[in-house]
Short mmCIF file of C-alpha atoms in Angstrom, two decimals:
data_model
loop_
_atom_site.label_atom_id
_atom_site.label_comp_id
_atom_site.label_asym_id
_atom_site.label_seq_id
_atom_site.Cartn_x
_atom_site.Cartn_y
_atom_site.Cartn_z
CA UNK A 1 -38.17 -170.89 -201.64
CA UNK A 2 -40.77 -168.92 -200.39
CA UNK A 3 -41.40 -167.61 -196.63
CA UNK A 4 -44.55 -166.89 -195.56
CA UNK A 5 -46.36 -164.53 -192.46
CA UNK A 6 -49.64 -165.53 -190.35
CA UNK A 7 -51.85 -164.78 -193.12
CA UNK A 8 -49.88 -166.61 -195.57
CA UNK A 9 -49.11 -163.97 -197.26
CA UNK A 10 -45.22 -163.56 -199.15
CA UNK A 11 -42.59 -161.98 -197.50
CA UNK A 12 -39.26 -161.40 -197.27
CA UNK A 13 -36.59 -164.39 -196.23
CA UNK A 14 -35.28 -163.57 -192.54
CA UNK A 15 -31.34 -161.94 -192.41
CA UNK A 16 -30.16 -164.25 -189.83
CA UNK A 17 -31.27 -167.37 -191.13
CA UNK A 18 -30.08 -166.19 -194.92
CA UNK A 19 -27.20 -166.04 -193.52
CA UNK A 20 -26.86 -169.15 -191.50
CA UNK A 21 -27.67 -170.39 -195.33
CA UNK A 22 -25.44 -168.88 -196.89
CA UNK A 23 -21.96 -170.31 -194.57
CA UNK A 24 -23.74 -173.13 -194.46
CA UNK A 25 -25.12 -174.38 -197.32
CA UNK A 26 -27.53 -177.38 -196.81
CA UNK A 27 -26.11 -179.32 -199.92
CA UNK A 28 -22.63 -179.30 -198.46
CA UNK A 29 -23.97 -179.92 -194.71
CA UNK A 30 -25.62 -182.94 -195.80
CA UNK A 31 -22.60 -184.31 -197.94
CA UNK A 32 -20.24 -184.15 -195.22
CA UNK A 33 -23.25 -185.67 -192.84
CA UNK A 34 -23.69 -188.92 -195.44
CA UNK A 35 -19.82 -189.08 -195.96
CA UNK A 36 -19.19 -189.34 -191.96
CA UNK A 37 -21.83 -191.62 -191.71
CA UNK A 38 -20.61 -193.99 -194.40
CA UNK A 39 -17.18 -194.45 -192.27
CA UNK A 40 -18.52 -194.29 -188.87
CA UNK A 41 -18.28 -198.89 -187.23
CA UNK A 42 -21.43 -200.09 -187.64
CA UNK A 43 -21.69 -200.77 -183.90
CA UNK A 44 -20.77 -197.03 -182.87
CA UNK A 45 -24.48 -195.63 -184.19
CA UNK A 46 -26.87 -196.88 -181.81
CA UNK A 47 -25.82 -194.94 -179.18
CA UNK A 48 -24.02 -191.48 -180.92
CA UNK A 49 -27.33 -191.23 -183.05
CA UNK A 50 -30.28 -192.84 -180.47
CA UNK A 51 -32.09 -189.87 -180.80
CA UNK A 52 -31.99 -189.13 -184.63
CA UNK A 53 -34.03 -192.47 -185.67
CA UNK A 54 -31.31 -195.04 -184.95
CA UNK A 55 -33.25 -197.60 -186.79
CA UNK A 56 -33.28 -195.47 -190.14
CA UNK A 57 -29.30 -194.55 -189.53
CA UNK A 58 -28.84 -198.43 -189.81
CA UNK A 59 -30.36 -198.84 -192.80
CA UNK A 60 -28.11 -195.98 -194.26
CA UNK A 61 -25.10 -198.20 -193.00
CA UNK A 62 -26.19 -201.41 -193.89
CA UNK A 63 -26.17 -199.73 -197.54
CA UNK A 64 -23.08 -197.91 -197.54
CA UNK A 65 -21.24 -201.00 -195.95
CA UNK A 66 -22.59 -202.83 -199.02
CA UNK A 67 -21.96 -201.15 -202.04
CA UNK A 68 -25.04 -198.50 -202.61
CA UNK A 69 -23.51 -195.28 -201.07
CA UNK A 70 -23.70 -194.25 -204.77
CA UNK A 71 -27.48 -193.48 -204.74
CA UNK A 72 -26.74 -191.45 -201.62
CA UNK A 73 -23.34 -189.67 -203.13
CA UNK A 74 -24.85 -188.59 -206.73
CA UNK A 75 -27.50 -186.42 -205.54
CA UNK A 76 -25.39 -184.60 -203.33
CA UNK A 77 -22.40 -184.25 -205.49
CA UNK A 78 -24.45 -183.00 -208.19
CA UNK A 79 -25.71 -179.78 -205.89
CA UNK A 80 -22.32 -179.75 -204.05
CA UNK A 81 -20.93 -176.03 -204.20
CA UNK A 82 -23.21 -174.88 -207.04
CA UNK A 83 -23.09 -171.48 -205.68
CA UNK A 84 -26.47 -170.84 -205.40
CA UNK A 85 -28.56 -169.81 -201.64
CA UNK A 86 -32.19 -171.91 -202.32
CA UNK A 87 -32.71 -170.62 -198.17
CA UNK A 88 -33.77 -174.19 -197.48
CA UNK A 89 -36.29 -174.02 -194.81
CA UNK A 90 -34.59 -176.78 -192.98
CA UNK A 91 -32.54 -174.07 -190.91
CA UNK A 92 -35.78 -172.12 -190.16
CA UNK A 93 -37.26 -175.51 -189.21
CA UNK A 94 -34.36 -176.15 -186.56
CA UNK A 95 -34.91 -172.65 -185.18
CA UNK A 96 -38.45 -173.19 -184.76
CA UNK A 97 -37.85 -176.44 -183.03
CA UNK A 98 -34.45 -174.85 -180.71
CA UNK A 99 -35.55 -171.18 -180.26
CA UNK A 100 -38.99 -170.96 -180.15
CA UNK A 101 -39.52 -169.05 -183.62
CA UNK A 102 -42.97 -169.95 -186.06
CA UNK A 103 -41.33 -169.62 -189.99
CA UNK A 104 -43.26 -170.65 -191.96
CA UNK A 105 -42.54 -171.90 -196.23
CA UNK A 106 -42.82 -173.99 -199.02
CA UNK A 107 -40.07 -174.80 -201.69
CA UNK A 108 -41.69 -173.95 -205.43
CA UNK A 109 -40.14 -175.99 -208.97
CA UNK A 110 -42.00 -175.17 -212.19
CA UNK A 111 -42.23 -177.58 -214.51
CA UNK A 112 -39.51 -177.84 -216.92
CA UNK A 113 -41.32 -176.24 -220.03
CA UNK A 114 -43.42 -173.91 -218.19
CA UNK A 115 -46.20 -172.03 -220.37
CA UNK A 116 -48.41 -169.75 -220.02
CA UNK A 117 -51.18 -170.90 -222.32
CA UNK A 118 -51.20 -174.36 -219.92
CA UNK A 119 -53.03 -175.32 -216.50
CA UNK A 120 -50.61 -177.93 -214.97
CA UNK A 121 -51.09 -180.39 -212.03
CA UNK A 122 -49.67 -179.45 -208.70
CA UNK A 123 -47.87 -182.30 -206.75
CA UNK A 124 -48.02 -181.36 -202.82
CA UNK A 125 -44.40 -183.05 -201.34
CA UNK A 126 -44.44 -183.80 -197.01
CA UNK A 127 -41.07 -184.48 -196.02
CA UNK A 128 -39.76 -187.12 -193.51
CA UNK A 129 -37.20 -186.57 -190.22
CA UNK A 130 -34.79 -184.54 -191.16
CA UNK A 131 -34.77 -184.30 -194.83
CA UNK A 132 -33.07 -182.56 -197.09
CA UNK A 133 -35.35 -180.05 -199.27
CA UNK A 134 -32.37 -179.93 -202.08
CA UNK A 135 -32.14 -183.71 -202.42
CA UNK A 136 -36.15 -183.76 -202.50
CA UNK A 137 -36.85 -181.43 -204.97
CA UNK A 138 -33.99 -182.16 -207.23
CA UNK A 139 -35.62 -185.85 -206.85
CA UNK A 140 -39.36 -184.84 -207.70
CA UNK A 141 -38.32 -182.38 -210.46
CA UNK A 142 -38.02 -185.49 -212.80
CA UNK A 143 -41.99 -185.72 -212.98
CA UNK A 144 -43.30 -184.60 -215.66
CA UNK A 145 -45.08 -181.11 -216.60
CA UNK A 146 -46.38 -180.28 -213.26
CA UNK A 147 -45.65 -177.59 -209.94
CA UNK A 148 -43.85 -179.52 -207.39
CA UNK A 149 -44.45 -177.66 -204.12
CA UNK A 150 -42.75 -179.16 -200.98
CA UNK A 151 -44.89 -178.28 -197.74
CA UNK A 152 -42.98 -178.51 -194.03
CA UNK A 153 -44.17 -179.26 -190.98
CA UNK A 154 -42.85 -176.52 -188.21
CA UNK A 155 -39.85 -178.06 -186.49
CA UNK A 156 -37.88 -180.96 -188.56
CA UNK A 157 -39.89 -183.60 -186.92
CA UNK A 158 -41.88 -184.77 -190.34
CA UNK A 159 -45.48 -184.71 -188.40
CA UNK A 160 -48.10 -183.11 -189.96
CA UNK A 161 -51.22 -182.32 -188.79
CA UNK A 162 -55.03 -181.26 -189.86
CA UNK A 163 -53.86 -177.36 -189.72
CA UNK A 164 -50.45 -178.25 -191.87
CA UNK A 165 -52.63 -179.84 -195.24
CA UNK A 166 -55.59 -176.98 -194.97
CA UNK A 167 -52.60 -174.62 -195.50
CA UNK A 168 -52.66 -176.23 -198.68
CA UNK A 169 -55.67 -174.70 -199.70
CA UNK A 170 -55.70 -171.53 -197.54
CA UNK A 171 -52.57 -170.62 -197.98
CA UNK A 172 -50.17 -172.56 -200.89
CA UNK A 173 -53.16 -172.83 -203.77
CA UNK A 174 -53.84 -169.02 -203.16
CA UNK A 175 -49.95 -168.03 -203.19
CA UNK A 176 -49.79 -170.15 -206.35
CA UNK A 177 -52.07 -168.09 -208.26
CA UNK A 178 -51.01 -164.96 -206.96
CA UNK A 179 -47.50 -165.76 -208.64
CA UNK A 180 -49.15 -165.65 -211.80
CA UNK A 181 -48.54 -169.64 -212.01
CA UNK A 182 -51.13 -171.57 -214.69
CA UNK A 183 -52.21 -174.70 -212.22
CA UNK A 184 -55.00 -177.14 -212.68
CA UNK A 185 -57.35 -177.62 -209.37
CA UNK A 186 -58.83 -181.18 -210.43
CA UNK A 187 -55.39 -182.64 -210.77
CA UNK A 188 -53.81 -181.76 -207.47
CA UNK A 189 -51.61 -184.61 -205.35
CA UNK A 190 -49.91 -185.66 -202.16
CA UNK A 191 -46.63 -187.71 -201.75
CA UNK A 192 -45.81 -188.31 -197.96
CA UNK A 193 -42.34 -189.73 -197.62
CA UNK A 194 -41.34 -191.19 -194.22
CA UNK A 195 -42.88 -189.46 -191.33
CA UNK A 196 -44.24 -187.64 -193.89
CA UNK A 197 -47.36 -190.05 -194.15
CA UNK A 198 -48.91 -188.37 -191.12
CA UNK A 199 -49.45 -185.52 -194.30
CA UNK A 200 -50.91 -188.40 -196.71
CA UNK A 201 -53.52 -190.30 -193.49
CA UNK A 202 -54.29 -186.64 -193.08
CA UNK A 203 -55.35 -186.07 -196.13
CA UNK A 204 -56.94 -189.15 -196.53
CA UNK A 205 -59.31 -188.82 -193.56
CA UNK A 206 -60.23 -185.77 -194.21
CA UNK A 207 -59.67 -183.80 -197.32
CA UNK A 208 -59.58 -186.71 -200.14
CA UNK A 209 -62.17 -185.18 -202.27
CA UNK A 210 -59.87 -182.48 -203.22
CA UNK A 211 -56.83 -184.67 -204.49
CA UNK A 212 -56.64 -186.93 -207.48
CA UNK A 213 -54.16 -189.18 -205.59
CA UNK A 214 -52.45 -190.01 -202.16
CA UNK A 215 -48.99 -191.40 -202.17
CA UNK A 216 -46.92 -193.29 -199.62
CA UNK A 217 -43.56 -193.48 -200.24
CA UNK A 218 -41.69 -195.84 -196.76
CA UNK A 219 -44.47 -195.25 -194.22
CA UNK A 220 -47.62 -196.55 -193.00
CA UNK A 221 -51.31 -196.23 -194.41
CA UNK A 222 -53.64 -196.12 -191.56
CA UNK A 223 -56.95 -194.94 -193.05
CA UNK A 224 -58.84 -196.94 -194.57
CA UNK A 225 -61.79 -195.83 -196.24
CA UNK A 226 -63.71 -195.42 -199.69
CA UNK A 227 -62.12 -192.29 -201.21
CA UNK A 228 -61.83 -190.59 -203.91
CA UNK A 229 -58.24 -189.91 -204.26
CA UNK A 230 -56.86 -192.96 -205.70
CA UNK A 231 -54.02 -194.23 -203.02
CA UNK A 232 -50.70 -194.83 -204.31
CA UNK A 233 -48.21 -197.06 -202.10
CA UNK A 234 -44.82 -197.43 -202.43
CA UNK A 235 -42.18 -199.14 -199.91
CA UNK A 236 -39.42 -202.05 -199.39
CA UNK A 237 -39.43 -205.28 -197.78
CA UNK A 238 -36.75 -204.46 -195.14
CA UNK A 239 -38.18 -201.98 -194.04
CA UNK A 240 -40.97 -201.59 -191.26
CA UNK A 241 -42.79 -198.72 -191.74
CA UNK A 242 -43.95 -200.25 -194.97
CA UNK A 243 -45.00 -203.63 -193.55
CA UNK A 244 -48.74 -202.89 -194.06
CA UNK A 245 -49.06 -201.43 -197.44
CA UNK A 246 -49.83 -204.56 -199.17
CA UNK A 247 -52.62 -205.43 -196.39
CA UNK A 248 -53.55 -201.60 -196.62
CA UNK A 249 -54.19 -202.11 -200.69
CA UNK A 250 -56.54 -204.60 -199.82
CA UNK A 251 -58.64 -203.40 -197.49
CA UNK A 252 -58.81 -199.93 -199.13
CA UNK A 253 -59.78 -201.76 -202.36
CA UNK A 254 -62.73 -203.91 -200.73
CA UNK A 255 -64.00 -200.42 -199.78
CA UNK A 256 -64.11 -199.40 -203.38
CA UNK A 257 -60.82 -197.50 -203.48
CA UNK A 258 -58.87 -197.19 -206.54
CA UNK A 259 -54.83 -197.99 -205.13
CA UNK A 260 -51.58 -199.12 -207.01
CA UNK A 261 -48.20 -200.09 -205.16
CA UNK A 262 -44.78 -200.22 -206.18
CA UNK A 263 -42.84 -203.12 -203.83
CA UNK A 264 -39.47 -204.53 -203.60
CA UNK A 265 -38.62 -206.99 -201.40
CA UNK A 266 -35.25 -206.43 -201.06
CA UNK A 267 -35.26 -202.72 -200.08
CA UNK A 268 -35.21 -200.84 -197.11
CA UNK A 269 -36.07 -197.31 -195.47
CA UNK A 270 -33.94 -195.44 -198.54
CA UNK A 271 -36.00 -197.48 -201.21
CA UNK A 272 -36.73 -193.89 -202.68
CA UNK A 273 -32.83 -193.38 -202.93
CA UNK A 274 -32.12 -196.63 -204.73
CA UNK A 275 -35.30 -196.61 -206.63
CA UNK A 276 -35.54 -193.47 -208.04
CA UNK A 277 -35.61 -194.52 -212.12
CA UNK A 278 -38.94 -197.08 -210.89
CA UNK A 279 -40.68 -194.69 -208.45
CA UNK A 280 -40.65 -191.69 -211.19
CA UNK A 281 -42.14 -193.50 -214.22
CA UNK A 282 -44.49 -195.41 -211.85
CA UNK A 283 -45.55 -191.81 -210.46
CA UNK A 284 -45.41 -190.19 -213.84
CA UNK A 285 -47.92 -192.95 -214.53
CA UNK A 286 -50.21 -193.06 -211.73
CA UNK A 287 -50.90 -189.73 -211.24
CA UNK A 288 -51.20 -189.37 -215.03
CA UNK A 289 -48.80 -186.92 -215.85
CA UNK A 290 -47.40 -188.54 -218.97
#
């Protein structure tokens, strides 16, 4: 994890929200969160969670009530008390949002058999509402031989805007190589989970000649347009912020742009949760990392 000033320059994590980290470490936070929602009636979270995305909360119930609280549990359990202090920027987010403060990050994996002697792709990741930075970046460090560099939006809202992707290249790219890291400028990409596709139709309108490929993972595409970023879409038939991708494919292809999408009928919001063995060889494949 890396905190960043103005300039987007490196500096140093901030005392009070280390140590908001540290008693209260995000893995555990969020296992207690997805364990207390799992036994919470069905017809109580409407109204104790109409504010957090009450639609999305039901689609975590309707799943733990039937049997796939497992691909929520794992993830967790695996990071649960591992006695380490990642600073997740989530905290910093929240004190943005609640105090007025202007933190700014991004979250930094190497790719598993990092060398020197090797340019490697860099996959750009824009969370969703609320996410968890631990679950996503344990999730995305399955791809193969390539930088996985999660980007966040201010507050914990998920929105991104024109400023929030051109930090990408003012800011992230530059702190990259000023690490020393070996990364590969024609092979860079953007995954947008969730609210997090505000970060992909940004970067589709408006800076798709510098990324190989655009991915939507649960949200909507709404640019459509000859590109040169080949679009990726990926989504579930339950769920309704993927409702156009299939129509989006289309039209995006009759405008001569390369697109592949990963569908299952029978999936919802969390299709990325239950789907996680699919979406990383399809995304190993179609951004060509393997």
């Amino acid at each position: 994890m890396v905190y960043l000033n103005s300039k987007g320059q490196k500096t140093s994590t901030p005392l009070s929200i280390y140590v908001v980290k540290a008693l209260f470490p995000e893995e555990e936070v969020m296992n207690i969160c997805l364990k207390a929602t799992a036994i919470l009636p069905p017809s109580k979270l409407s109204p104790i969670f109409k504010n957090l995305g009450s639609r999305f909360i039901r689609d975590a119930q309707k799943d733990f009530w039937n049997g796939k609280a497992i691909g929520f549990y794992i993830p967790y359990n695996q990071l649960s008390w591992q006695g380490s202090n990642p600073e997740s920027f989530a905290i910093a987010q929240a004190y943005n949002e609640f105090i007025g403060g202007n933190y700014n990050g991004v979250y930094i994996t190497k790719p598993k058999h990092y060398s020197t002697s090797k340019n490697y792709p860099v996959v750009f990741f824009a969370h969703g509402y609320l996410g968890s930075w631990e679950f996503y970046q344990g999730f995305f460090s399955s791809l193969e031989d390539c930088f996985i560099v999660s980007i966040a939006t201010r507050d914990l809202s998920g929105i991104f805007g024109y400023e929030d992707i051109n930090k990408i290249f003012k800011h992230y790219l530059p702190l990259l190589k000023k690490e020393g890291y070996n990364i590969d400028k024609s092979q860079l990409h953007l995954i947008g989970l969730s609210n997090g596709g505000t970060a992909a139709n940004v970067a589709l309108r408006s800076f798709d000649n510098q990324f190989q490929t655009i991915t939507y993972i649960s949200t909507s595409c709404d640019v459509i347009k000859q590109s040169h970023a080949k679009v990726v879409l990926m989504g579930g038939g339950k769920d309704v912020s993927s409702s156009n991708l299939f129509g989006a494919s289309r039209k995006l292809q009759r405008h001569g742009t390369k697109t592949a999408i990963l569908f299952d009928e029978d999936e919802n919001h969390y299709f990325m949760v239950h789907q996680k063995e699919r979406m990383i060889d399809f995304l190993n494949k179609e951004l060509e990392l393997i």
